[in-house]
Short mmCIF file of C-alpha atoms in Angstrom, two decimals:
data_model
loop_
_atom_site.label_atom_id
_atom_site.label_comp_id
_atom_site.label_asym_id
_atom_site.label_seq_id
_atom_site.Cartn_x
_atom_site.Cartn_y
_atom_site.Cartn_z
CA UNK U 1 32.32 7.01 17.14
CA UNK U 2 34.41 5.33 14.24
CA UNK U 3 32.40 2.76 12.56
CA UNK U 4 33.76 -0.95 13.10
CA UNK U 5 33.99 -3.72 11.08
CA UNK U 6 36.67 -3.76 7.55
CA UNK U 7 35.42 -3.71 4.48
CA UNK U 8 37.18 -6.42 1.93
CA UNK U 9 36.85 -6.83 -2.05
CA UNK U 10 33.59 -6.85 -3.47
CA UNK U 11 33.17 -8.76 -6.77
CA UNK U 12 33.19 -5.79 -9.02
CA UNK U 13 29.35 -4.81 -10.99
CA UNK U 14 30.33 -6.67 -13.91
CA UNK U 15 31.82 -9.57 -12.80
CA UNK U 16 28.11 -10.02 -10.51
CA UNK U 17 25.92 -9.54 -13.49
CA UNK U 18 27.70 -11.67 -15.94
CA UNK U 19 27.45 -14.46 -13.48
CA UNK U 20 24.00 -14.10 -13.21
CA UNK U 21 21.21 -15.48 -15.50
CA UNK U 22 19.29 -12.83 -17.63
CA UNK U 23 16.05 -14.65 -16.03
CA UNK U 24 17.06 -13.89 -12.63
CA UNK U 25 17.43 -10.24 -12.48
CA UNK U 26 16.90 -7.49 -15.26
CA UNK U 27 20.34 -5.21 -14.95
CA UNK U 28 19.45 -1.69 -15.33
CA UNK U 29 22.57 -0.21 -14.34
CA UNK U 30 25.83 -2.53 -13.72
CA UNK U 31 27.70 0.25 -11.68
CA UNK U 32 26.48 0.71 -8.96
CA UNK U 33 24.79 -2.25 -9.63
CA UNK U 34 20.57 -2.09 -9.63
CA UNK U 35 18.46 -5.00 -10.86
CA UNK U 36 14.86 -5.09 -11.26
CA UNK U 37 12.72 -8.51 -10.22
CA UNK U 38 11.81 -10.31 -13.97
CA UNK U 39 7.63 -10.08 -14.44
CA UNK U 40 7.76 -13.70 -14.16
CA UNK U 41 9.00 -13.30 -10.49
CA UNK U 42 6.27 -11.02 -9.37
CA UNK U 43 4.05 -14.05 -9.62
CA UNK U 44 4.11 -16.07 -6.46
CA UNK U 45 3.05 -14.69 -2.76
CA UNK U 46 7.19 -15.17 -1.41
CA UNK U 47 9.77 -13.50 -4.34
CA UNK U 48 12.44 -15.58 -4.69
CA UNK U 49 15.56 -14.10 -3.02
CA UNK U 50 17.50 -14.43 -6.59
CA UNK U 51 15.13 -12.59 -8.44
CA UNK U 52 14.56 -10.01 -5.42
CA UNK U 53 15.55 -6.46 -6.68
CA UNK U 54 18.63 -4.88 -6.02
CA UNK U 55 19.19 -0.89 -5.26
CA UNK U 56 22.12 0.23 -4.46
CA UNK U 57 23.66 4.33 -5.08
CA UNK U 58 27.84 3.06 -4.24
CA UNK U 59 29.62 0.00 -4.99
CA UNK U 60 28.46 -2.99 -3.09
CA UNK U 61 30.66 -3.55 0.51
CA UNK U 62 31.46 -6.83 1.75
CA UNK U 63 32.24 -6.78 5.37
CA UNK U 64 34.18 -9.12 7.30
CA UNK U 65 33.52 -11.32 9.63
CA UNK U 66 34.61 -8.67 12.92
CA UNK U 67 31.76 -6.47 11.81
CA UNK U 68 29.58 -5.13 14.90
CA UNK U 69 27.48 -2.21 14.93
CA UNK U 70 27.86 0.68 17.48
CA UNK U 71 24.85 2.00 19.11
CA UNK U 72 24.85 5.45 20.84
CA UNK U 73 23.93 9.01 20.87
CA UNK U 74 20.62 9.69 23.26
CA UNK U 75 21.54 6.33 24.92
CA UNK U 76 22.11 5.48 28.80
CA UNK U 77 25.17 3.88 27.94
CA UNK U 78 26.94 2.68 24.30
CA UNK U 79 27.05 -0.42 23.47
CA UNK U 80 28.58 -2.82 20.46
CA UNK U 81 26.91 -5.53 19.29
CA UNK U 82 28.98 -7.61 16.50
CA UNK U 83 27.06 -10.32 14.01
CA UNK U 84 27.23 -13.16 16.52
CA UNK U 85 25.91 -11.05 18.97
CA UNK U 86 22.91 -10.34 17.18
CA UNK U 87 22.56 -13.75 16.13
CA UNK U 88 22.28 -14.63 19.98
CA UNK U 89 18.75 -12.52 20.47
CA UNK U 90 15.59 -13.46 20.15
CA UNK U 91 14.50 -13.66 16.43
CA UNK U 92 11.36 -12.43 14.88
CA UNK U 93 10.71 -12.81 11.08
CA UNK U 94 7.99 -10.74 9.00
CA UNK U 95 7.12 -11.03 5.30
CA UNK U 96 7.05 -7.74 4.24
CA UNK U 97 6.18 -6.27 0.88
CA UNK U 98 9.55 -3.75 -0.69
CA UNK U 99 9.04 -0.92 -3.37
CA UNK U 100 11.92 1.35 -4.27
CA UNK U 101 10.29 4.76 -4.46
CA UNK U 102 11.57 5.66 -8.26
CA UNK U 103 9.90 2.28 -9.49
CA UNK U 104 8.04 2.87 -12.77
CA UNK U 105 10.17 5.89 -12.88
CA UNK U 106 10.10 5.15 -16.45
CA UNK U 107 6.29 6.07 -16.83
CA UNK U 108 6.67 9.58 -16.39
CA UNK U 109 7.45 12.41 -18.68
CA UNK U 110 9.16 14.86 -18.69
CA UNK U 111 11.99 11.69 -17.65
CA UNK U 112 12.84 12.38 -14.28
CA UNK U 113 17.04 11.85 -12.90
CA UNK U 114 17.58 8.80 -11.49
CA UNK U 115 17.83 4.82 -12.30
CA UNK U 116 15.28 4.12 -15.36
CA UNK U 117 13.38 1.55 -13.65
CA UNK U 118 10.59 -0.02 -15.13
CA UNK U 119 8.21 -1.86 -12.86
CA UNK U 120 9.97 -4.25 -11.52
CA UNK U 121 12.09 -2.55 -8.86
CA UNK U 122 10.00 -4.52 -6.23
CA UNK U 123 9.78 -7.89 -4.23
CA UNK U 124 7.96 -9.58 -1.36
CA UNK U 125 10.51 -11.29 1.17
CA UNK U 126 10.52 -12.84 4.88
CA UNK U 127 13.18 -11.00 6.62
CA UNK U 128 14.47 -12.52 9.81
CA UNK U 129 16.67 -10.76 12.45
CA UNK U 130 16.41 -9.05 15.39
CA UNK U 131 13.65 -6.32 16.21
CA UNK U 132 15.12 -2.88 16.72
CA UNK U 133 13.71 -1.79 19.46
CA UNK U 134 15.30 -5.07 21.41
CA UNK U 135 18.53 -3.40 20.46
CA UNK U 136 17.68 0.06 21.43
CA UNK U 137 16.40 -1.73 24.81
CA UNK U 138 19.67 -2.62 25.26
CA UNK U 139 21.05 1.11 25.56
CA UNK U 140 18.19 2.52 27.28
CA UNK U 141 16.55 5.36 25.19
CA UNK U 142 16.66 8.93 26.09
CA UNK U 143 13.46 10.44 27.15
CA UNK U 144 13.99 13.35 24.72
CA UNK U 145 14.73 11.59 21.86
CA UNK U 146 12.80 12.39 18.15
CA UNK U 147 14.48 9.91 15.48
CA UNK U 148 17.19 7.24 15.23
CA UNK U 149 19.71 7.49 12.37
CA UNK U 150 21.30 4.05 10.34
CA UNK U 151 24.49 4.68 9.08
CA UNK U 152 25.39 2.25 6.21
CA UNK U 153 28.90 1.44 5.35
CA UNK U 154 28.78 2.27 1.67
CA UNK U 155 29.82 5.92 0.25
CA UNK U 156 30.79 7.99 -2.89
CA UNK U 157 30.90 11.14 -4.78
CA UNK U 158 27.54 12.70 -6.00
CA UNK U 159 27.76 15.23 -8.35
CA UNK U 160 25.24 17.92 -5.71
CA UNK U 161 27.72 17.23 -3.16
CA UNK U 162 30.84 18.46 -2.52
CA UNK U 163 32.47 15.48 0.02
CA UNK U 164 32.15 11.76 -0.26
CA UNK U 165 28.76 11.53 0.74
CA UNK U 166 27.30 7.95 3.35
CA UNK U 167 24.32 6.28 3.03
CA UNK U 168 22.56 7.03 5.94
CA UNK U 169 18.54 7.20 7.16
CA UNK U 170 16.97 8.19 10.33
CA UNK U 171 13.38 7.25 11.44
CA UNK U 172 10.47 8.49 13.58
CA UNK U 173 11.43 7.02 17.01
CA UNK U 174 7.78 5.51 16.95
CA UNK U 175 8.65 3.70 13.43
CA UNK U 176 12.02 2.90 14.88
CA UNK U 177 10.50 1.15 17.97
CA UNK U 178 7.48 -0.95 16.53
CA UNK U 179 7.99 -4.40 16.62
CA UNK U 180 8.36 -5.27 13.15
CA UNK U 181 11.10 -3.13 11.97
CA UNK U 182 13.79 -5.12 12.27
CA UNK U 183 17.92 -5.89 11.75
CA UNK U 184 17.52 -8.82 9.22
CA UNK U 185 20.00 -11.17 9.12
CA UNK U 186 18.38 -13.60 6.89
CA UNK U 187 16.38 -13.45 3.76
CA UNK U 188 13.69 -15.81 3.10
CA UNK U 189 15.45 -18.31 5.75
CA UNK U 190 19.24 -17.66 4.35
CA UNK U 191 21.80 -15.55 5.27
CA UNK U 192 21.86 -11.76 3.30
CA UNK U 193 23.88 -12.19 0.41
CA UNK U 194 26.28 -8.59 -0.22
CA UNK U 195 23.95 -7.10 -2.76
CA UNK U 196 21.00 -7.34 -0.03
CA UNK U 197 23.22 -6.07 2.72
CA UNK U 198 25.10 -8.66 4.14
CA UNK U 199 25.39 -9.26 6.90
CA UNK U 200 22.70 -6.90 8.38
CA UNK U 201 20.58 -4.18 7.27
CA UNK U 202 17.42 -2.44 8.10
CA UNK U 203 13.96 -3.91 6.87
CA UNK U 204 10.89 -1.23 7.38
CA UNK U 205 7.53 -2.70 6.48
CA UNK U 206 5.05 -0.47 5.04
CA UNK U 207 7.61 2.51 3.98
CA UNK U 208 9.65 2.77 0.34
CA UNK U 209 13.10 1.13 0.11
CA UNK U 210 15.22 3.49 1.11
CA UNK U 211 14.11 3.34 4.65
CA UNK U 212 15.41 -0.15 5.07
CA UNK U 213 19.18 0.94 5.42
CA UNK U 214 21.78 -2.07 4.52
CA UNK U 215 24.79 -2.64 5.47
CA UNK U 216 24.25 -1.04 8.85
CA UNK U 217 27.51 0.06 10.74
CA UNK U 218 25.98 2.35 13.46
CA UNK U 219 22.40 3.27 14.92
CA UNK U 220 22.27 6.72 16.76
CA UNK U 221 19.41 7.77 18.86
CA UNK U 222 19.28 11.76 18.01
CA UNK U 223 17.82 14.57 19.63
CA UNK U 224 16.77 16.48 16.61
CA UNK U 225 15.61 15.48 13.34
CA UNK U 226 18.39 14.23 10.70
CA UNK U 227 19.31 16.52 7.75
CA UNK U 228 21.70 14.31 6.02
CA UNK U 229 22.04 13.87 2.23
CA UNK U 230 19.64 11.16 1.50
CA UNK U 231 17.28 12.89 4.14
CA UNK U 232 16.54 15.92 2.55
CA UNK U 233 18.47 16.16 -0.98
CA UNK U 234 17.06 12.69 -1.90
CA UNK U 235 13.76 10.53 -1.80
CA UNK U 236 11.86 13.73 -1.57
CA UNK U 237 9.00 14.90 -3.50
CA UNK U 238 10.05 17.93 -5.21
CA UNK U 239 7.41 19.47 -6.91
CA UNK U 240 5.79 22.66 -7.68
CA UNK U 241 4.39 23.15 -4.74
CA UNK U 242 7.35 21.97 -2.21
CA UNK U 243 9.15 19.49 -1.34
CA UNK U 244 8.11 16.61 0.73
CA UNK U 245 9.65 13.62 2.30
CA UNK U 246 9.31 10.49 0.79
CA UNK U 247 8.47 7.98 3.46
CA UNK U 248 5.41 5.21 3.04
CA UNK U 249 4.66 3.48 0.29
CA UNK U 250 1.79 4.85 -1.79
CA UNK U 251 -1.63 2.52 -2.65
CA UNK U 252 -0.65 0.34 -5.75
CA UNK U 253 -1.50 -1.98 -7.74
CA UNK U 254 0.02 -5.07 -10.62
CA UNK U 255 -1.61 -7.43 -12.77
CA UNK U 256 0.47 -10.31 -12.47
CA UNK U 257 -1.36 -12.82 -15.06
CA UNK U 258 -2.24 -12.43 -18.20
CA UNK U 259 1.55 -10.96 -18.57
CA UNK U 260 2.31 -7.78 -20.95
CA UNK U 261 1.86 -9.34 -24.69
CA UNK U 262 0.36 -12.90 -23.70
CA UNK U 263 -2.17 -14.24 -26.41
CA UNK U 264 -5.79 -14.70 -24.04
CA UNK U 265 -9.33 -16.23 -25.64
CA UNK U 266 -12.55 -14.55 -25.07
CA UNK U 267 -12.69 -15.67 -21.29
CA UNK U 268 -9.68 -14.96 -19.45
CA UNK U 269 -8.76 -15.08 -15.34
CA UNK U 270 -6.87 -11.73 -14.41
CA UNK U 271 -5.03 -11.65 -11.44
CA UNK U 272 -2.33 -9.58 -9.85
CA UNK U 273 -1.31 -7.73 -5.97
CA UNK U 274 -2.03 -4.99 -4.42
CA UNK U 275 -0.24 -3.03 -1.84
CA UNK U 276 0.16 -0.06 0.51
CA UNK U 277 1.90 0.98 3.16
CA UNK U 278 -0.95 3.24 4.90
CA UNK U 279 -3.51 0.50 5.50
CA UNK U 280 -5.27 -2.59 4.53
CA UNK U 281 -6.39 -3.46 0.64
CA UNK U 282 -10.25 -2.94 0.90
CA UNK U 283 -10.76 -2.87 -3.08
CA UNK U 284 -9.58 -3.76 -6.61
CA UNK U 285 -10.92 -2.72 -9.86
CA UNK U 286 -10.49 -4.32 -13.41
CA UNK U 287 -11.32 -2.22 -16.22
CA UNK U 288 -11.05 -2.67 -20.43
CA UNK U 289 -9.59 -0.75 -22.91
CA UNK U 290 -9.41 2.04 -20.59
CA UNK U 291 -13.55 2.53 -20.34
CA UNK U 292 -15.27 3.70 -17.15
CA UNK U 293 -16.66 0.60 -16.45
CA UNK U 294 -15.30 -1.02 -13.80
CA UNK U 295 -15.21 -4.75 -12.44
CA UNK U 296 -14.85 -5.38 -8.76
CA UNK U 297 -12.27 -8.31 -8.49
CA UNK U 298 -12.55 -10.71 -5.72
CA UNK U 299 -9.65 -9.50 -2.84
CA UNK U 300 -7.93 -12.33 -1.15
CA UNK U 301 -5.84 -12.82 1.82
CA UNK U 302 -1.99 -11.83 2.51
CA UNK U 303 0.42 -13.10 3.55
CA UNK U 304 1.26 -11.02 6.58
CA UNK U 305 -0.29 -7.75 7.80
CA UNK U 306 3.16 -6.12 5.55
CA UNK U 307 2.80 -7.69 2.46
CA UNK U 308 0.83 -7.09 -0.91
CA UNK U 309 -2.98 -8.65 -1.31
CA UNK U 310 -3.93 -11.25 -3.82
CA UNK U 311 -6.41 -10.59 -6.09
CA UNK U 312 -8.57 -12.25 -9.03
CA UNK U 313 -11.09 -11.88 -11.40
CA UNK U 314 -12.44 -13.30 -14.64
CA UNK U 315 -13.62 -10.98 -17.33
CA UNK U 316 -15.39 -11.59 -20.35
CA UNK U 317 -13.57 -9.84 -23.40
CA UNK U 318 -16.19 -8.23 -26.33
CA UNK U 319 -13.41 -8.45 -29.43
CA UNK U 320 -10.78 -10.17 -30.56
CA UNK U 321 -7.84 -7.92 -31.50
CA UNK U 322 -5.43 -5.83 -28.93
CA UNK U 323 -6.70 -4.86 -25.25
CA UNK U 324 -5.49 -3.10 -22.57
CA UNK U 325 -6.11 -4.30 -19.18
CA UNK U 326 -5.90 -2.03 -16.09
CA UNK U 327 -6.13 -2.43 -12.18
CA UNK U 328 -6.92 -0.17 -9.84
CA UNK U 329 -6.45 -0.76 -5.94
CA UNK U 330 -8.22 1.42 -3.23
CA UNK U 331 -7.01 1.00 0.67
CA UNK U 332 -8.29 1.36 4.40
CA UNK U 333 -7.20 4.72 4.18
CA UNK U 334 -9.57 5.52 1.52
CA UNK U 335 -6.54 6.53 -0.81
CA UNK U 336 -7.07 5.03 -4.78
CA UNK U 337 -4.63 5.10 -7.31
CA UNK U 338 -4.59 8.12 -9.33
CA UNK U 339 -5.87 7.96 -13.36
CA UNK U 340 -2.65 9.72 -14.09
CA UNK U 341 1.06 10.26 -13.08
CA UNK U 342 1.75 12.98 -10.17
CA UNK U 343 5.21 14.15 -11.66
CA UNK U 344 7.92 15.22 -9.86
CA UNK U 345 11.47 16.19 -10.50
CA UNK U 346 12.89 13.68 -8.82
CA UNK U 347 10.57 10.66 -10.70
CA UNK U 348 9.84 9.28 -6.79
CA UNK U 349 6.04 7.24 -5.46
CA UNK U 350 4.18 6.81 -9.10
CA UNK U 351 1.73 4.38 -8.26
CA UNK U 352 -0.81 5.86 -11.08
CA UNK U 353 -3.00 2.95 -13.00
CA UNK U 354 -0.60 0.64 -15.30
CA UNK U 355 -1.67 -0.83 -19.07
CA UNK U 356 -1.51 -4.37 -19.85
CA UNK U 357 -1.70 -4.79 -23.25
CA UNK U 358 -2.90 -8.11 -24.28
CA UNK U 359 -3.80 -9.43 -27.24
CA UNK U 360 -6.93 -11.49 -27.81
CA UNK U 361 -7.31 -14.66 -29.77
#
């Protein structure tokens, strides 16, 4: 099936980061563009969608107003759907905490390929669009069917590939039908903008970035697991001992406040999120200069069932001088995050124990 829908003139990398403020978005690479969300950001529940991150591997596509989406393969019968289309369907919105798998790619060593990101290739965001499996409804799925593949409209050389390689990610037909994976349209109650995918794209709670396909030109229901470039060459875990899909987001955790070089008194309130995409937060643990004492903070509520977990505490510092502050998030699984970095060769899922190094008045 040819993929509808004409792709017109992007603003060019440079032209988008120049006319953005420094405080919105950290640039960490201005072709192909990818931003990280500025510490300050991280703060409140809802990122704003301006200082939401931005990942993209190919130039940005902007796509005209006759886009529509084909839907086929394992399907009773084909159909198109264009924008207004969609728009027509019964909405559902979730709030739905997003980690690209190489954030805090930067942490490990030997340096891994890939973008350098720091920590702040993350964001928290109500998507709002139509559920997936309402579209899939609407062809009439296959009783044989194992995955369904998103085919993005964006492309380019890689340098491990011989053709112009697609963006393009299948999922588990369960993940694919569940109720909150959805075709956003909107982003915290406005229309995409081209850097998040305009005008629809994937949004996968609970799994790493590149799950959440944008710029979505065609959905096909296959028979047999997907073996495609960024399925199997890409967001694996290549290590040692195999390789290894990359697929939900590992248990995590941030300290949000005091920020990285703040001056704090003797008393100071520490709080931060914590996340996961394989259950609930149960736990958090604050801990000092890297001792083995540990301080249970107090856990608070989400947002939604998708997003990250507030926590607090208040600690009582010993010294004046420089501290490092550390957090350490346990979930319903009963996975913790790791003391130190799993490495792997393609720098994906480090969700080891940060330092926050404070300094103390």
């Amino acid at each position: 099936a040819s993929i509808t829908g004409e792709a017109v003139s992007a603003p060019t990398p440079t032209e988008r980061a120049d006319a953005s403020s420094p405080s919105e978005l950290e640039v960490v690479r201005v072709e192909p563009y990818n931003a990280e969300s500025p510490a300050r950001a991280l703060a409140p529940a809802i990122t704003p969608a301006v200082n939401a991150y931005v990942r993209t591997n190919f130039g940005v596509p902007v796509l005209s107003n006759q886009h529509a989406i084909q839907v086929d393969g394992a399907v009773e019968h084909p159909v198109t759907l264009s924008i207004d289309a969609l728009r027509g369907m019964p909405r559902h919105s979730v709030t739905a905490t997003m980690e690209c798998a190489g954030n805090d790619r930067l942490g490990m060593r030997p340096l891994p390929v890939g973008e350098p990101w720091r920590y702040g290739a993350l964001s928290t965001v109500t998507w709002t669009g139509v559920s997936l499996v309402d579209v899939l409804g609407l062809a009439g799925v296959q009783s044989d069917a194992v995955e369904v593949l998103l085919t993005a409209a964006d492309a380019g050389p890689r340098e491990d590939a011989e053709d112009v390689v697609r963006f393009a990610r299948s999922l588990p037909l369960r993940e694919a039908l569940h109720r909150d994976t959805l075709l956003a349209l909107d982003m915290n109650g406005a229309p995409l903008t081209p850097d998040h995918g305009a005008p629809v794209r994937l949004a996968v709670p609970g799994w790493y970035g590149m799950a959440s396909v944008k710029w979505v030109t065609r959905i096909e229901v296959l028979r047999v697991p997907f073996t495609g470039y960024f399925q199997r060459q890409r967001y694996v875990y290549d290590e040692p001992g195999g390789i290894t899909p990359v697929d939900r987001m590992r248990v995590k955790s941030i300290v949000t406040s005091p920020v990285e070089g703040a001056r704090v008194g003797r008393t100071v309130v520490v709080t931060g999120w914590a996340w996961s995409g394989d259950g609930a937060i149960v736990a958090v643990d604050v801990c000092v200069d890297g001792g083995t004492a540990w301080q249970s903070a107090t856990v608070g509520a989400p947002a939604s069932a998708h997003a990250w977990t507030p926590w607090h505490t208040e600690l009582e510092l010993s010294r004046a001088g420089r501290i490092v502050l550390q957090s350490r998030a346990s979930d319903a699984s009963g996975a913790t995050q790791p003391d130190a970095i799993v490495w792997n060769r393609l720098g994906y899922g480090n969700n080891a124990i940060r330092h926050v190094v404070v300094e103390v008045e």
